[in-house]
Every structure is written in structure tokens, then in C-alpha cells.
mmCIF file of C-alpha atoms in Angstrom:
data_model
loop_
_atom_site.group_PDB
_atom_site.id
_atom_site.type_symbol
_atom_site.label_atom_id
_atom_site.label_comp_id
_atom_site.label_asym_id
_atom_site.label_seq_id
_atom_site.Cartn_x
_atom_site.Cartn_y
_atom_site.Cartn_z
ATOM 1 C CA GLY A 821 2.223 -17.867 -2.868
ATOM 2 C CA ASP A 822 -1.235 -18.553 -4.311
ATOM 3 C CA LEU A 823 -1.907 -21.794 -6.138
ATOM 4 C CA ILE A 824 -1.790 -21.318 -9.903
ATOM 5 C CA PHE A 825 -4.593 -22.916 -11.888
ATOM 6 C CA GLU A 826 -3.720 -24.631 -15.162
ATOM 7 C CA ASP A 827 -5.125 -23.386 -18.472
ATOM 8 C CA VAL A 828 -6.278 -26.883 -19.444
ATOM 9 C CA ASN A 829 -7.988 -25.996 -22.732
ATOM 10 C CA GLY A 830 -5.210 -23.590 -23.799
ATOM 11 C CA ASP A 831 -7.413 -20.528 -24.483
ATOM 12 C CA LYS A 832 -5.267 -18.303 -22.198
ATOM 13 C CA ILE A 833 -8.229 -17.732 -19.871
ATOM 14 C CA ILE A 834 -8.709 -19.451 -16.523
ATOM 15 C CA ASN A 835 -12.422 -20.157 -16.145
ATOM 16 C CA ALA A 836 -14.899 -23.000 -15.653
ATOM 17 C CA ASP A 837 -13.883 -24.493 -19.024
ATOM 18 C CA ASP A 838 -10.573 -25.489 -17.434
ATOM 19 C CA ARG A 839 -12.177 -27.788 -14.890
ATOM 20 C CA VAL A 840 -11.321 -31.466 -15.168
ATOM 21 C CA ARG A 841 -13.554 -34.272 -13.931
ATOM 22 C CA ILE A 842 -11.947 -36.539 -11.344
ATOM 23 C CA ASN A 843 -13.706 -39.879 -11.671
ATOM 24 C CA LYS A 844 -12.901 -40.908 -8.113
ATOM 25 C CA ASN A 845 -14.406 -40.248 -4.701
ATOM 26 C CA THR A 846 -14.121 -41.493 -1.118
ATOM 27 C CA THR A 847 -15.614 -44.880 -2.047
ATOM 28 C CA PRO A 848 -12.853 -47.333 -2.984
ATOM 29 C CA ASP A 849 -12.911 -49.243 -6.276
ATOM 30 C CA TRP A 850 -11.424 -52.229 -4.475
ATOM 31 C CA THR A 851 -11.385 -53.447 -0.883
ATOM 32 C CA GLY A 852 -9.983 -56.695 0.375
ATOM 33 C CA GLY A 853 -8.135 -58.644 2.941
ATOM 34 C CA LEU A 854 -5.693 -61.508 3.262
ATOM 35 C CA ASN A 855 -5.704 -63.853 6.226
ATOM 36 C CA LEU A 856 -2.617 -66.037 6.705
ATOM 37 C CA GLY A 857 -2.169 -68.729 9.313
ATOM 38 C CA ILE A 858 0.556 -71.229 10.065
ATOM 39 C CA ASN A 859 1.007 -73.943 12.678
ATOM 40 C CA PHE A 860 4.385 -75.565 13.270
ATOM 41 C CA LYS A 861 4.790 -77.958 16.153
ATOM 42 C CA GLN A 862 3.702 -75.968 19.234
ATOM 43 C CA PHE A 863 3.925 -72.557 17.496
ATOM 44 C CA SER A 864 1.172 -70.767 15.601
ATOM 45 C CA ALA A 865 0.879 -67.453 13.808
ATOM 46 C CA ASN A 866 -2.120 -65.627 12.340
ATOM 47 C CA ILE A 867 -1.710 -62.490 10.274
ATOM 48 C CA PHE A 868 -4.495 -60.401 8.719
ATOM 49 C CA PHE A 869 -3.950 -57.645 6.144
ATOM 50 C CA GLN A 870 -6.693 -55.342 4.885
ATOM 51 C CA GLY A 871 -6.588 -52.677 2.213
ATOM 52 C CA SER A 872 -8.390 -50.571 -0.337
ATOM 53 C CA ALA A 873 -7.539 -48.855 -3.605
ATOM 54 C CA GLY A 874 -9.079 -46.369 -6.000
ATOM 55 C CA ASP A 875 -10.413 -43.809 -3.525
ATOM 56 C CA VAL A 876 -9.342 -40.227 -2.845
ATOM 57 C CA GLN A 877 -9.843 -37.658 -0.100
ATOM 58 C CA TYR A 878 -9.610 -33.870 -0.131
ATOM 59 C CA VAL A 879 -7.546 -32.450 2.722
ATOM 60 C CA ALA A 880 -9.382 -29.500 4.250
ATOM 61 C CA THR A 881 -8.156 -28.933 7.780
ATOM 62 C CA GLU A 882 -9.273 -26.143 10.090
ATOM 63 C CA SER A 883 -6.005 -24.274 9.469
ATOM 64 C CA GLY A 884 -5.404 -20.614 10.149
ATOM 65 C CA ASP A 885 -6.997 -18.504 12.885
ATOM 66 C CA ILE A 886 -9.138 -21.379 14.175
ATOM 67 C CA GLY A 887 -6.638 -24.271 14.078
ATOM 68 C CA ASN A 888 -3.189 -25.532 13.240
ATOM 69 C CA TYR A 889 -1.569 -26.310 9.930
ATOM 70 C CA LEU A 890 -0.527 -29.805 9.047
ATOM 71 C CA ALA A 891 3.234 -30.216 9.519
ATOM 72 C CA GLU A 892 3.705 -30.995 5.800
ATOM 73 C CA PHE A 893 1.853 -27.843 4.728
ATOM 74 C CA ALA A 894 3.794 -25.684 7.188
ATOM 75 C CA ALA A 895 7.195 -27.102 6.200
ATOM 76 C CA GLN A 896 6.587 -26.760 2.455
ATOM 77 C CA ARG A 897 4.728 -23.455 2.445
ATOM 78 C CA TRP A 898 5.776 -20.645 0.148
ATOM 79 C CA LYS A 899 7.562 -17.770 1.877
ATOM 80 C CA PRO A 900 8.802 -14.496 0.409
ATOM 81 C CA ASP A 901 12.461 -14.373 -0.508
ATOM 82 C CA PRO A 902 14.163 -12.632 2.444
ATOM 83 C CA GLY A 903 16.081 -10.450 -0.027
ATOM 84 C CA ASP A 904 12.897 -9.102 -1.593
ATOM 85 C CA ALA A 905 10.444 -7.247 0.661
ATOM 86 C CA THR A 906 7.637 -7.617 -1.911
ATOM 87 C CA GLY A 907 7.811 -11.400 -1.898
ATOM 88 C CA LYS A 908 7.479 -11.455 -5.689
ATOM 89 C CA THR A 909 10.880 -12.893 -6.511
ATOM 90 C CA PRO A 910 10.438 -16.226 -8.343
ATOM 91 C CA LEU A 911 11.655 -19.214 -6.386
ATOM 92 C CA ALA A 912 15.042 -20.559 -7.389
ATOM 93 C CA ALA A 913 15.278 -24.022 -8.954
ATOM 94 C CA GLY A 914 15.480 -26.684 -6.277
ATOM 95 C CA SER A 915 13.684 -24.568 -3.669
ATOM 96 C CA PRO A 916 12.239 -26.644 -0.791
ATOM 97 C CA TYR A 917 9.031 -24.605 -0.891
ATOM 98 C CA VAL A 918 6.618 -26.508 -3.093
ATOM 99 C CA GLY A 919 3.297 -25.582 -1.506
ATOM 100 C CA PRO A 920 1.146 -22.471 -1.324
ATOM 101 C CA ARG A 921 1.420 -19.741 1.285
ATOM 102 C CA THR A 922 -0.406 -20.090 4.590
ATOM 103 C CA PHE A 923 -4.159 -19.730 4.399
ATOM 104 C CA ASP A 924 -7.072 -19.208 6.770
ATOM 105 C CA ARG A 925 -9.538 -22.100 6.438
ATOM 106 C CA GLY A 926 -11.793 -21.509 3.425
ATOM 107 C CA ASP A 927 -11.288 -17.743 3.294
ATOM 108 C CA THR A 928 -8.891 -18.020 0.348
ATOM 109 C CA TYR A 929 -10.388 -18.555 -3.124
ATOM 110 C CA TRP A 930 -7.964 -21.319 -4.138
ATOM 111 C CA VAL A 931 -8.603 -23.409 -1.009
ATOM 112 C CA THR A 932 -12.356 -23.837 -1.560
ATOM 113 C CA ASN A 933 -12.209 -24.749 -5.260
ATOM 114 C CA ASN A 934 -11.614 -28.477 -4.647
ATOM 115 C CA ASN A 935 -8.431 -28.268 -6.651
ATOM 116 C CA THR A 936 -6.181 -31.280 -7.119
ATOM 117 C CA TYR A 937 -3.407 -29.886 -4.896
ATOM 118 C CA PHE A 938 -5.506 -30.868 -1.867
ATOM 119 C CA LEU A 939 -6.681 -34.180 -3.387
ATOM 120 C CA ARG A 940 -4.790 -37.230 -2.103
ATOM 121 C CA SER A 941 -4.943 -40.935 -2.827
ATOM 122 C CA THR A 942 -6.031 -42.950 0.182
ATOM 123 C CA ASP A 943 -4.942 -46.359 -1.138
ATOM 124 C CA TYR A 944 -3.505 -48.379 1.730
ATOM 125 C CA ILE A 945 -2.546 -51.780 3.056
ATOM 126 C CA ARG A 946 -2.820 -52.233 6.812
ATOM 127 C CA LEU A 947 -1.418 -54.977 9.002
ATOM 128 C CA LYS A 948 -4.726 -55.152 10.849
ATOM 129 C CA SER A 949 -3.881 -57.946 13.242
ATOM 130 C CA VAL A 950 -1.092 -60.363 14.058
ATOM 131 C CA GLU A 951 -0.953 -63.070 16.716
ATOM 132 C CA LEU A 952 1.953 -65.317 17.708
ATOM 133 C CA ALA A 953 1.336 -68.194 20.121
ATOM 134 C CA TYR A 954 3.056 -71.134 21.780
ATOM 135 C CA ASN A 955 1.223 -74.176 23.159
ATOM 136 C CA LEU A 956 3.064 -76.059 25.869
ATOM 137 C CA PRO A 957 3.629 -79.677 24.764
ATOM 138 C CA ALA A 958 1.554 -82.453 26.345
ATOM 139 C CA SER A 959 4.688 -84.081 27.760
ATOM 140 C CA LEU A 960 5.289 -81.017 29.977
ATOM 141 C CA LEU A 961 1.608 -80.604 30.860
ATOM 142 C CA THR A 962 1.440 -84.078 32.470
ATOM 143 C CA ARG A 963 3.970 -82.867 35.053
ATOM 144 C CA MET A 964 1.768 -79.881 35.963
ATOM 145 C CA GLY A 965 -1.091 -81.802 37.541
ATOM 146 C CA ASN A 966 -4.605 -80.790 36.460
ATOM 147 C CA ILE A 967 -3.562 -78.420 33.659
ATOM 148 C CA LYS A 968 -4.737 -79.826 30.306
ATOM 149 C CA GLY A 969 -3.556 -76.938 28.143
ATOM 150 C CA LEU A 970 -1.338 -73.860 28.426
ATOM 151 C CA ARG A 971 -1.080 -71.339 25.616
ATOM 152 C CA ILE A 972 1.070 -68.189 25.693
ATOM 153 C CA TYR A 973 0.311 -65.534 23.072
ATOM 154 C CA MET A 974 1.059 -61.990 21.906
ATOM 155 C CA ASN A 975 -1.123 -60.061 19.498
ATOM 156 C CA GLY A 976 -1.491 -56.625 18.014
ATOM 157 C CA PHE A 977 -4.210 -54.706 16.184
ATOM 158 C CA ASN A 978 -3.683 -51.861 13.678
ATOM 159 C CA VAL A 979 0.022 -52.616 13.844
ATOM 160 C CA PHE A 980 1.250 -50.805 10.714
ATOM 161 C CA THR A 981 -0.156 -49.010 7.651
ATOM 162 C CA TRP A 982 1.500 -48.593 4.258
ATOM 163 C CA ASP A 983 0.006 -45.642 2.352
ATOM 164 C CA LYS A 984 0.825 -42.533 0.309
ATOM 165 C CA PHE A 985 -1.637 -40.329 2.222
ATOM 166 C CA LYS A 986 0.636 -39.886 5.277
ATOM 167 C CA LEU A 987 -1.249 -36.825 6.596
ATOM 168 C CA MET A 988 -3.852 -38.795 8.548
ATOM 169 C CA ASP A 989 -5.433 -42.221 8.664
ATOM 170 C CA PRO A 990 -6.378 -43.237 5.090
ATOM 171 C CA GLU A 991 -9.717 -44.462 6.472
ATOM 172 C CA ALA A 992 -10.470 -41.006 7.923
ATOM 173 C CA SER A 993 -14.165 -40.214 7.852
ATOM 174 C CA ASN A 994 -13.713 -36.556 6.882
ATOM 175 C CA ALA A 995 -11.305 -34.194 5.142
ATOM 176 C CA ALA A 996 -10.618 -32.058 8.228
ATOM 177 C CA GLY A 997 -9.031 -34.899 10.180
ATOM 178 C CA ASP A 998 -11.270 -34.432 13.206
ATOM 179 C CA TYR A 999 -12.262 -38.024 13.882
ATOM 180 C CA TYR A 1000 -11.376 -40.685 16.423
ATOM 181 C CA PRO A 1001 -8.359 -42.487 14.919
ATOM 182 C CA GLN A 1002 -7.757 -46.233 14.689
ATOM 183 C CA THR A 1003 -6.310 -47.433 17.982
ATOM 184 C CA ARG A 1004 -3.125 -49.486 18.023
ATOM 185 C CA ILE A 1005 -3.419 -52.231 20.641
ATOM 186 C CA TYR A 1006 -0.917 -54.830 21.897
ATOM 187 C CA ASN A 1007 -1.772 -57.738 24.187
ATOM 188 C CA VAL A 1008 0.172 -60.487 25.948
ATOM 189 C CA GLY A 1009 -1.787 -63.340 27.433
ATOM 190 C CA LEU A 1010 -1.964 -66.806 28.862
ATOM 191 C CA ASN A 1011 -4.758 -69.360 28.334
ATOM 192 C CA LEU A 1012 -5.050 -72.191 30.849
ATOM 193 C CA THR A 1013 -7.302 -75.224 30.412
ATOM 194 C CA PHE A 1014 -8.052 -77.395 33.452
#
């Protein structure tokens, strides 16, 4: 159930010569946004997307005796074959277990080596905000006395995120996942002008 390190240089010895430089870090190569707006008769819509690409994050949760395992790690963990008490039977082709055995924080040598199994891309596109609105036409406002404008709107913030990371927010500030997450907010409102 331990992770197996690759003999990158092919000398049949796993040592520091098999390390590979990852030329990425938690700083994205690209960040950007796209703001779209449309007005049609009394309707309006504003949509804002933000995203980043080219950054990575190690996943290093407080798993084991001190905390919980991520659901993905728990579901895909290696387990001994029930027919073999030693647990040394090779996994059959097509086995659902593709990850290492359970581990206790950094107490296992292959967890603390910053290996690529725990390295994930944090590229994402987020629907950061969207607002839909309707302005009551002037012909109806004249019947309402002193009201000069009436606008009904709905908006949302941090509505949806498309990413490969999936384990936590791709903008997470640390590898353990112990941060205050982005809040999803929805509002419905009415603006009156007298």
C-alpha cells in the first residue's frame, strides 16, 4: 500500500538522482476575468467570470490520528486482499483501489517527500457573479404616483467553479484545507427611486 517511487534515471536505485523538478508553484502563470453585460428593453444581465491557470497545490491534510481523510483518499485507498492475510497479493487489473494505504499525517516517509501523487493542478474558472434585473417601464411608473424608477433584481456570488482540483477550493491558501472557504451568496432585491 505504500507509494512506489519511479526509477527516473533507470539505474535501478531509488535515490535523490530520481527527483524531477516541477517548474510550477502556487503562483499562477495566468489570471484573468471576463465581464459580460447585456441590456434588452427593460431587462439587463451582468456576468463575471474569473480564473487562473498554471499553478499547483500539494494536498497535505491533517489525516490520521489527528484528523479525517479526504473522501477521495478514503474511497480509493489500498486495502489488503481479503483472501490474503498478509495483504501482499497484487491488485487485480481494474481494481478500484488506485491510491496508497491510509497514513498518519507526515509520519509516513512517502507522504512528506512532496511527491507528485499529492500534487494537483488548481486551474479553474469561476462564475464569480451574475445579476439579472428588470426595470419597470416608464408607462407603468406614471400610474404609481411619485415612483420614478422600480428595479427588481437577483444576483449571486461564487455561483459555480469548474476545476480539476475537486478536493477543496482551488484558491485555497494552504495544502491542509484549513481555511475559510469562498462563500456562496444569493440576493433578491428591489430598488425604488422617488
